[in-house]
Amino acid sequence: LARRLATGDTRDEWNELASTLNALLDRLQESFEMQQRFVANASHELFTPLTSLSSQLDVALQRERSAHDYRAVLASVYQDVQHMSKLTQTLLEFAKASGTRGGLEIQRVRIDEVLLRLPAEIAKADPGYVVTLDFEDLPEDEAQLFVYGNEALLFTAIRNLALNACKYSSDKQAQVLLRADGRQIRIGVSDNGIGIPREVIDKIFQPFFRVEENLAGGFGLGLSLTQRIIKLHKGSIEVASEVGRGTQFQVMLPCAW
Ligand code: ADP
């Protein structure tokens, strides 16, 4: 376009340039607004427990209390601090996954080994959570099981999916499947849980989105973090779900040949 502008008849070229610039500006504006929304939501999420902390401490300090009362206040304060520290940790992971791969340690990561760590990790959240791994039909050639990426982030991405699968299912079970065909690695995470209503399925990757009637959830950041991590690894993520029957997530990652 620049070459054509510098030479021949330019009216069409200028129009083309103007519309390209407009489209670019729209995208910039959109991403700026998304950032603003993110910061507003994050501040709100932190502000709520902070307010509760402050008022509990204020009341506790107003007059002398029994050791028993102080202990009750401390227990409640501790819960708020835990909540804030979990959120801060998630926000830090978000920041890490939101940039380029530049600052990250990138290496060849063997995906089946990452997935093998899932059952123990998920059971830490709740000993009743069970992750079943399906590694059938894996290629003999181990090289097909590697991707280039950041191992900790990849683990976080899949952990979020498996944790959700258990969290949003009455049987607390998640099935994790791994397939590789030499070009792509496919990871499927499915459950027989409550499912996601069709009206909101497009929104579940948005930061801070939670399906309203479910209270089991966290901050609504898990899936959008997972999506960012998968994009950072040049992969894709898709979801299919049916209310009352269950949900399947499918992650595709390019193989590291
Ligand atoms: P949260 O921390 O609330 O789980 P996520 O970003 O991980 O946040 O998920 C966003 C919302 O999508 C959840 O609040 C939940 O309503 C819904 N969701 C995610 N995974 C599942 C699943 N496997 N089954 C049913 N609902 C799900």
mmCIF file of C-alpha atoms and ligand atoms in Angstrom:
data_model
loop_
_atom_site.group_PDB
_atom_site.id
_atom_site.type_symbol
_atom_site.label_atom_id
_atom_site.label_comp_id
_atom_site.label_asym_id
_atom_site.label_seq_id
_atom_site.Cartn_x
_atom_site.Cartn_y
_atom_site.Cartn_z
ATOM 1 C CA LEU A 1 0.000 0.000 0.000
ATOM 2 C CA ALA A 2 2.848 2.402 0.896
ATOM 3 C CA ARG A 3 4.484 1.765 -2.480
ATOM 4 C CA ARG A 4 1.225 2.428 -4.340
ATOM 5 C CA LEU A 5 0.698 5.627 -2.344
ATOM 6 C CA ALA A 6 4.131 6.849 -3.333
ATOM 7 C CA THR A 7 3.438 6.224 -7.023
ATOM 8 C CA GLY A 8 0.192 6.221 -9.084
ATOM 9 C CA ASP A 9 -3.316 7.566 -8.642
ATOM 10 C CA THR A 10 -3.883 7.661 -4.930
ATOM 11 C CA ARG A 11 -7.546 8.318 -4.057
ATOM 12 C CA ASP A 12 -8.462 4.625 -3.555
ATOM 13 C CA GLU A 13 -5.218 3.982 -1.747
ATOM 14 C CA TRP A 14 -5.823 6.848 0.692
ATOM 15 C CA ASN A 15 -9.318 5.524 1.388
ATOM 16 C CA GLU A 16 -7.890 2.077 1.978
ATOM 17 C CA LEU A 17 -5.265 3.501 4.320
ATOM 18 C CA ALA A 18 -7.908 5.513 6.207
ATOM 19 C CA SER A 19 -10.117 2.477 6.715
ATOM 20 C CA THR A 20 -7.153 0.328 7.801
ATOM 21 C CA LEU A 21 -6.164 2.987 10.331
ATOM 22 C CA ASN A 22 -9.752 3.271 11.561
ATOM 23 C CA ALA A 23 -9.986 -0.469 12.055
ATOM 24 C CA LEU A 24 -6.687 -0.378 13.951
ATOM 25 C CA LEU A 25 -7.900 2.477 16.142
ATOM 26 C CA ASP A 26 -11.122 0.580 16.904
ATOM 27 C CA ARG A 27 -9.100 -2.438 17.997
ATOM 28 C CA LEU A 28 -6.838 -0.293 20.156
ATOM 29 C CA GLN A 29 -9.850 1.402 21.737
ATOM 30 C CA GLU A 30 -11.476 -1.973 22.355
ATOM 31 C CA SER A 31 -8.386 -3.422 23.992
ATOM 32 C CA PHE A 32 -7.938 -0.248 26.080
ATOM 33 C CA GLU A 33 -11.543 -0.537 27.277
ATOM 34 C CA MET A 34 -10.988 -4.214 28.089
ATOM 35 C CA GLN A 35 -7.939 -3.283 30.164
ATOM 36 C CA GLN A 36 -9.927 -0.622 31.989
ATOM 37 C CA ARG A 37 -12.727 -3.072 32.729
ATOM 38 C CA PHE A 38 -10.184 -5.583 33.967
ATOM 39 C CA VAL A 39 -8.557 -3.103 36.355
ATOM 40 C CA ALA A 40 -11.956 -1.920 37.636
ATOM 41 C CA ASN A 41 -13.099 -5.498 38.268
ATOM 42 C CA ALA A 42 -9.827 -6.510 39.910
ATOM 43 C CA SER A 43 -9.908 -3.451 42.188
ATOM 44 C CA HIS A 44 -13.495 -4.209 43.128
ATOM 45 C CA GLU A 45 -12.649 -7.839 43.938
ATOM 46 C CA LEU A 46 -9.802 -6.708 46.190
ATOM 47 C CA PHE A 47 -11.706 -3.820 47.700
ATOM 48 C CA THR A 48 -14.559 -5.978 49.025
ATOM 49 C CA PRO A 49 -12.453 -8.155 51.390
ATOM 50 C CA LEU A 50 -10.309 -5.132 52.239
ATOM 51 C CA THR A 51 -13.381 -3.218 53.436
ATOM 52 C CA SER A 52 -14.507 -6.203 55.475
ATOM 53 C CA LEU A 53 -11.001 -6.509 56.987
ATOM 54 C CA SER A 54 -10.888 -2.870 57.880
ATOM 55 C CA SER A 55 -14.284 -2.802 59.559
ATOM 56 C CA GLN A 56 -13.624 -5.993 61.554
ATOM 57 C CA LEU A 57 -10.334 -4.593 62.840
ATOM 58 C CA ASP A 58 -11.980 -1.274 63.590
ATOM 59 C CA VAL A 59 -14.696 -2.915 65.728
ATOM 60 C CA ALA A 60 -12.148 -5.186 67.456
ATOM 61 C CA LEU A 61 -9.999 -2.200 68.400
ATOM 62 C CA GLN A 62 -12.816 -0.079 69.809
ATOM 63 C CA ARG A 63 -12.849 -1.755 73.227
ATOM 64 C CA GLU A 64 -11.173 -4.521 75.192
ATOM 65 C CA ARG A 65 -12.494 -8.002 74.300
ATOM 66 C CA SER A 66 -12.132 -11.555 75.504
ATOM 67 C CA ALA A 67 -9.465 -13.797 74.014
ATOM 68 C CA HIS A 68 -12.288 -15.850 72.527
ATOM 69 C CA ASP A 69 -13.692 -12.830 70.669
ATOM 70 C CA TYR A 70 -10.276 -11.827 69.392
ATOM 71 C CA ARG A 71 -9.736 -15.346 68.116
ATOM 72 C CA ALA A 72 -13.033 -15.207 66.184
ATOM 73 C CA VAL A 73 -12.030 -11.882 64.609
ATOM 74 C CA LEU A 74 -8.606 -13.260 63.686
ATOM 75 C CA ALA A 75 -10.154 -16.328 62.054
ATOM 76 C CA SER A 76 -12.396 -14.160 59.923
ATOM 77 C CA VAL A 77 -9.582 -11.732 59.084
ATOM 78 C CA TYR A 78 -7.439 -14.693 58.079
ATOM 79 C CA GLN A 79 -10.120 -15.818 55.609
ATOM 80 C CA ASP A 80 -10.215 -12.402 53.971
ATOM 81 C CA VAL A 81 -6.433 -12.305 53.727
ATOM 82 C CA GLN A 82 -6.416 -15.775 52.146
ATOM 83 C CA HIS A 83 -8.994 -14.661 49.618
ATOM 84 C CA MET A 84 -6.972 -11.570 48.714
ATOM 85 C CA SER A 85 -3.762 -13.494 48.467
ATOM 86 C CA LYS A 86 -5.378 -16.048 46.121
ATOM 87 C CA LEU A 87 -6.704 -13.270 43.927
ATOM 88 C CA THR A 88 -3.349 -11.488 43.871
ATOM 89 C CA GLN A 89 -1.658 -14.725 42.867
ATOM 90 C CA THR A 90 -4.136 -15.195 40.007
ATOM 91 C CA LEU A 91 -3.627 -11.596 38.879
ATOM 92 C CA LEU A 92 0.127 -12.133 38.822
ATOM 93 C CA GLU A 93 -0.305 -15.270 36.708
ATOM 94 C CA PHE A 94 -2.546 -13.217 34.441
ATOM 95 C CA ALA A 95 0.098 -10.539 34.015
ATOM 96 C CA LYS A 96 2.663 -13.213 33.214
ATOM 97 C CA ALA A 97 0.443 -14.779 30.558
ATOM 98 C CA SER A 98 -0.689 -11.483 29.069
ATOM 99 C CA GLY A 99 2.560 -10.302 27.590
ATOM 100 C CA THR A 100 4.643 -11.901 24.901
ATOM 101 C CA ARG A 101 6.653 -15.069 25.330
ATOM 102 C CA GLY A 102 9.729 -12.817 25.578
ATOM 103 C CA GLY A 103 10.168 -12.746 29.347
ATOM 104 C CA LEU A 104 9.171 -16.374 29.853
ATOM 105 C CA GLU A 105 11.312 -19.416 30.167
ATOM 106 C CA ILE A 106 10.476 -21.410 27.037
ATOM 107 C CA GLN A 107 11.518 -25.008 26.663
ATOM 108 C CA ARG A 108 10.414 -28.295 25.146
ATOM 109 C CA VAL A 109 7.639 -29.479 27.432
ATOM 110 C CA ARG A 110 6.485 -33.087 27.475
ATOM 111 C CA ILE A 111 2.711 -32.826 27.793
ATOM 112 C CA ASP A 112 1.911 -36.297 29.140
ATOM 113 C CA GLU A 113 4.270 -35.606 32.049
ATOM 114 C CA VAL A 114 2.502 -32.320 32.772
ATOM 115 C CA LEU A 115 -0.875 -34.072 32.782
ATOM 116 C CA LEU A 116 0.375 -36.858 35.060
ATOM 117 C CA ARG A 117 0.751 -34.245 37.825
ATOM 118 C CA LEU A 118 -2.943 -33.302 37.619
ATOM 119 C CA PRO A 119 -4.647 -35.934 39.836
ATOM 120 C CA ALA A 120 -2.501 -35.132 42.898
ATOM 121 C CA GLU A 121 -2.713 -31.376 42.311
ATOM 122 C CA ILE A 122 -6.506 -31.368 41.940
ATOM 123 C CA ALA A 123 -6.938 -33.574 45.032
ATOM 124 C CA LYS A 124 -5.147 -30.858 47.006
ATOM 125 C CA ALA A 125 -8.147 -28.563 46.433
ATOM 126 C CA ASP A 126 -10.549 -31.260 47.681
ATOM 127 C CA PRO A 127 -9.599 -34.871 48.434
ATOM 128 C CA GLY A 128 -12.898 -35.958 46.841
ATOM 129 C CA TYR A 129 -11.891 -34.595 43.403
ATOM 130 C CA VAL A 130 -10.867 -37.340 40.991
ATOM 131 C CA VAL A 131 -9.078 -36.838 37.675
ATOM 132 C CA THR A 132 -8.962 -39.814 35.319
ATOM 133 C CA LEU A 133 -6.315 -39.762 32.609
ATOM 134 C CA ASP A 134 -6.890 -41.326 29.214
ATOM 135 C CA PHE A 135 -3.563 -41.745 27.392
ATOM 136 C CA GLU A 136 -4.685 -44.484 25.012
ATOM 137 C CA ASP A 137 -3.328 -44.590 21.455
ATOM 138 C CA LEU A 138 -0.399 -42.299 22.193
ATOM 139 C CA PRO A 139 2.201 -42.413 19.411
ATOM 140 C CA GLU A 140 5.237 -44.633 19.917
ATOM 141 C CA ASP A 141 7.437 -41.728 18.929
ATOM 142 C CA GLU A 142 7.792 -39.683 22.109
ATOM 143 C CA ALA A 143 8.906 -36.612 20.171
ATOM 144 C CA GLN A 144 5.266 -36.085 19.177
ATOM 145 C CA LEU A 145 4.333 -35.392 22.796
ATOM 146 C CA PHE A 146 6.383 -32.223 23.135
ATOM 147 C CA VAL A 147 5.331 -28.591 22.714
ATOM 148 C CA TYR A 148 7.457 -25.458 22.994
ATOM 149 C CA GLY A 149 6.321 -23.406 25.912
ATOM 150 C CA ASN A 150 6.342 -22.501 29.543
ATOM 151 C CA GLU A 151 5.706 -25.575 31.626
ATOM 152 C CA ALA A 152 4.282 -23.779 34.679
ATOM 153 C CA LEU A 153 1.786 -21.804 32.586
ATOM 154 C CA LEU A 154 0.725 -24.858 30.589
ATOM 155 C CA PHE A 155 0.133 -26.717 33.826
ATOM 156 C CA THR A 156 -1.924 -23.788 35.181
ATOM 157 C CA ALA A 157 -4.034 -23.738 32.011
ATOM 158 C CA ILE A 158 -4.998 -27.404 32.160
ATOM 159 C CA ARG A 159 -5.268 -27.424 35.956
ATOM 160 C CA ASN A 160 -7.946 -24.704 35.732
ATOM 161 C CA LEU A 161 -9.995 -26.823 33.306
ATOM 162 C CA ALA A 162 -9.695 -29.986 35.420
ATOM 163 C CA LEU A 163 -10.483 -28.092 38.611
ATOM 164 C CA ASN A 164 -13.606 -26.575 37.063
ATOM 165 C CA ALA A 165 -14.679 -29.985 35.761
ATOM 166 C CA CYS A 166 -14.588 -31.352 39.329
ATOM 167 C CA LYS A 167 -15.981 -28.187 40.928
ATOM 168 C CA TYR A 168 -19.045 -28.008 38.691
ATOM 169 C CA SER A 169 -19.962 -31.728 38.852
ATOM 170 C CA SER A 170 -21.812 -33.512 41.614
ATOM 171 C CA ASP A 171 -19.647 -36.621 41.072
ATOM 172 C CA LYS A 172 -16.498 -34.410 41.411
ATOM 173 C CA GLN A 173 -14.897 -36.212 38.484
ATOM 174 C CA ALA A 174 -12.892 -34.980 35.504
ATOM 175 C CA GLN A 175 -11.684 -36.981 32.517
ATOM 176 C CA VAL A 176 -8.530 -35.769 30.810
ATOM 177 C CA LEU A 177 -7.667 -37.164 27.411
ATOM 178 C CA LEU A 178 -4.453 -36.785 25.431
ATOM 179 C CA ARG A 179 -3.969 -37.468 21.717
ATOM 180 C CA ALA A 180 -1.114 -36.592 19.368
ATOM 181 C CA ASP A 181 -0.821 -36.979 15.618
ATOM 182 C CA GLY A 182 2.612 -35.536 14.988
ATOM 183 C CA ARG A 183 1.391 -32.036 14.111
ATOM 184 C CA GLN A 184 -1.028 -31.233 16.896
ATOM 185 C CA ILE A 185 -1.491 -32.258 20.472
ATOM 186 C CA ARG A 186 -5.095 -32.497 21.618
ATOM 187 C CA ILE A 187 -6.054 -32.302 25.271
ATOM 188 C CA GLY A 188 -9.686 -32.909 26.188
ATOM 189 C CA VAL A 189 -11.082 -32.138 29.631
ATOM 190 C CA SER A 190 -14.634 -33.292 30.208
ATOM 191 C CA ASP A 191 -17.126 -33.793 33.001
ATOM 192 C CA ASN A 192 -20.680 -34.997 33.607
ATOM 193 C CA GLY A 193 -21.535 -31.921 35.623
ATOM 194 C CA ILE A 194 -24.048 -29.089 35.674
ATOM 195 C CA GLY A 195 -23.135 -27.789 32.207
ATOM 196 C CA ILE A 196 -23.109 -24.201 30.962
ATOM 197 C CA PRO A 197 -26.286 -22.490 29.691
ATOM 198 C CA ARG A 198 -26.217 -21.806 25.952
ATOM 199 C CA GLU A 199 -26.967 -18.075 26.447
ATOM 200 C CA VAL A 200 -23.718 -17.499 28.317
ATOM 201 C CA ILE A 201 -21.331 -19.947 26.718
ATOM 202 C CA ASP A 202 -19.791 -17.162 24.592
ATOM 203 C CA LYS A 203 -18.959 -15.203 27.724
ATOM 204 C CA ILE A 204 -17.195 -17.789 29.849
ATOM 205 C CA PHE A 205 -13.728 -16.796 28.640
ATOM 206 C CA GLN A 206 -14.272 -13.163 29.650
ATOM 207 C CA PRO A 207 -12.352 -12.115 32.766
ATOM 208 C CA PHE A 208 -14.483 -12.126 35.944
ATOM 209 C CA PHE A 209 -17.440 -13.788 34.245
ATOM 210 C CA ARG A 210 -19.329 -16.291 36.405
ATOM 211 C CA VAL A 211 -22.564 -18.077 35.623
ATOM 212 C CA GLU A 212 -24.879 -16.285 38.005
ATOM 213 C CA GLU A 213 -26.645 -19.034 39.875
ATOM 214 C CA ASN A 214 -23.474 -20.939 40.697
ATOM 215 C CA LEU A 215 -21.850 -20.025 43.956
ATOM 216 C CA ALA A 216 -19.160 -22.695 44.019
ATOM 217 C CA GLY A 217 -16.946 -20.644 41.762
ATOM 218 C CA GLY A 218 -13.959 -18.445 42.353
ATOM 219 C CA PHE A 219 -13.157 -15.110 40.754
ATOM 220 C CA GLY A 220 -14.199 -15.939 37.214
ATOM 221 C CA LEU A 221 -10.596 -15.605 36.060
ATOM 222 C CA GLY A 222 -9.636 -19.239 35.533
ATOM 223 C CA LEU A 223 -10.947 -19.729 32.021
ATOM 224 C CA SER A 224 -9.773 -16.409 30.652
ATOM 225 C CA LEU A 225 -6.311 -17.104 32.083
ATOM 226 C CA THR A 226 -6.376 -20.540 30.466
ATOM 227 C CA GLN A 227 -7.384 -19.055 27.117
ATOM 228 C CA ARG A 228 -4.577 -16.486 27.287
ATOM 229 C CA ILE A 229 -2.015 -19.152 28.065
ATOM 230 C CA ILE A 230 -3.177 -21.341 25.190
ATOM 231 C CA LYS A 231 -3.086 -18.382 22.767
ATOM 232 C CA LEU A 232 0.403 -17.529 23.975
ATOM 233 C CA HIS A 233 1.373 -21.058 22.906
ATOM 234 C CA LYS A 234 -0.225 -20.574 19.469
ATOM 235 C CA GLY A 235 -2.943 -23.045 20.320
ATOM 236 C CA SER A 236 -6.716 -22.934 20.456
ATOM 237 C CA ILE A 237 -9.423 -23.785 22.958
ATOM 238 C CA GLU A 238 -13.040 -24.730 22.358
ATOM 239 C CA VAL A 239 -15.952 -25.641 24.563
ATOM 240 C CA ALA A 240 -19.131 -27.671 24.128
ATOM 241 C CA SER A 241 -21.663 -28.039 26.897
ATOM 242 C CA GLU A 242 -25.161 -29.142 27.708
ATOM 243 C CA VAL A 243 -26.967 -28.100 30.864
ATOM 244 C CA GLY A 244 -27.475 -31.060 33.206
ATOM 245 C CA ARG A 245 -25.245 -33.343 31.118
ATOM 246 C CA GLY A 246 -21.746 -31.941 31.211
ATOM 247 C CA THR A 247 -19.023 -29.935 29.550
ATOM 248 C CA GLN A 248 -16.092 -30.699 27.267
ATOM 249 C CA PHE A 249 -13.137 -28.430 26.687
ATOM 250 C CA GLN A 250 -10.720 -29.150 23.884
ATOM 251 C CA VAL A 251 -7.252 -27.627 23.721
ATOM 252 C CA MET A 252 -5.080 -27.912 20.603
ATOM 253 C CA LEU A 253 -1.368 -27.142 20.786
ATOM 254 C CA PRO A 254 1.188 -27.260 17.999
ATOM 255 C CA CYS A 255 3.682 -30.073 18.368
ATOM 256 C CA ALA A 256 7.349 -29.061 18.860
ATOM 257 C CA TRP A 257 9.048 -30.732 15.916
HETATM 258 P P1 ADP B 1 -14.420 -19.613 38.358
HETATM 259 O O1 ADP B 1 -13.247 -19.246 39.179
HETATM 260 O O2 ADP B 1 -15.684 -18.895 38.764
HETATM 261 O O3 ADP B 1 -14.614 -21.079 38.249
HETATM 262 P P2 ADP B 1 -13.724 -19.598 35.531
HETATM 263 O O4 ADP B 1 -13.224 -18.495 34.679
HETATM 264 O O5 ADP B 1 -12.842 -20.790 35.675
HETATM 265 O O6 ADP B 1 -14.089 -18.985 36.930
HETATM 266 O O7 ADP B 1 -15.107 -20.064 34.940
HETATM 267 C C1 ADP B 1 -16.092 -19.090 34.622
HETATM 268 C C2 ADP B 1 -17.477 -19.654 34.857
HETATM 269 O O8 ADP B 1 -17.756 -20.652 33.864
HETATM 270 C C3 ADP B 1 -17.618 -20.365 36.190
HETATM 271 O O9 ADP B 1 -17.981 -19.455 37.202
HETATM 272 C C4 ADP B 1 -18.707 -21.387 35.908
HETATM 273 O O10 ADP B 1 -19.968 -20.755 36.063
HETATM 274 C C5 ADP B 1 -18.530 -21.706 34.427
HETATM 275 N N1 ADP B 1 -17.802 -22.977 34.216
HETATM 276 C C6 ADP B 1 -16.496 -23.129 33.941
HETATM 277 N N2 ADP B 1 -16.165 -24.421 33.779
HETATM 278 C C7 ADP B 1 -17.304 -25.126 33.952
HETATM 279 C C8 ADP B 1 -17.635 -26.524 33.891
HETATM 280 N N3 ADP B 1 -16.722 -27.456 33.621
HETATM 281 N N4 ADP B 1 -18.935 -26.859 34.094
HETATM 282 C C9 ADP B 1 -19.867 -25.915 34.345
HETATM 283 N N5 ADP B 1 -19.621 -24.596 34.415
HETATM 284 C C10 ADP B 1 -18.355 -24.188 34.218
#
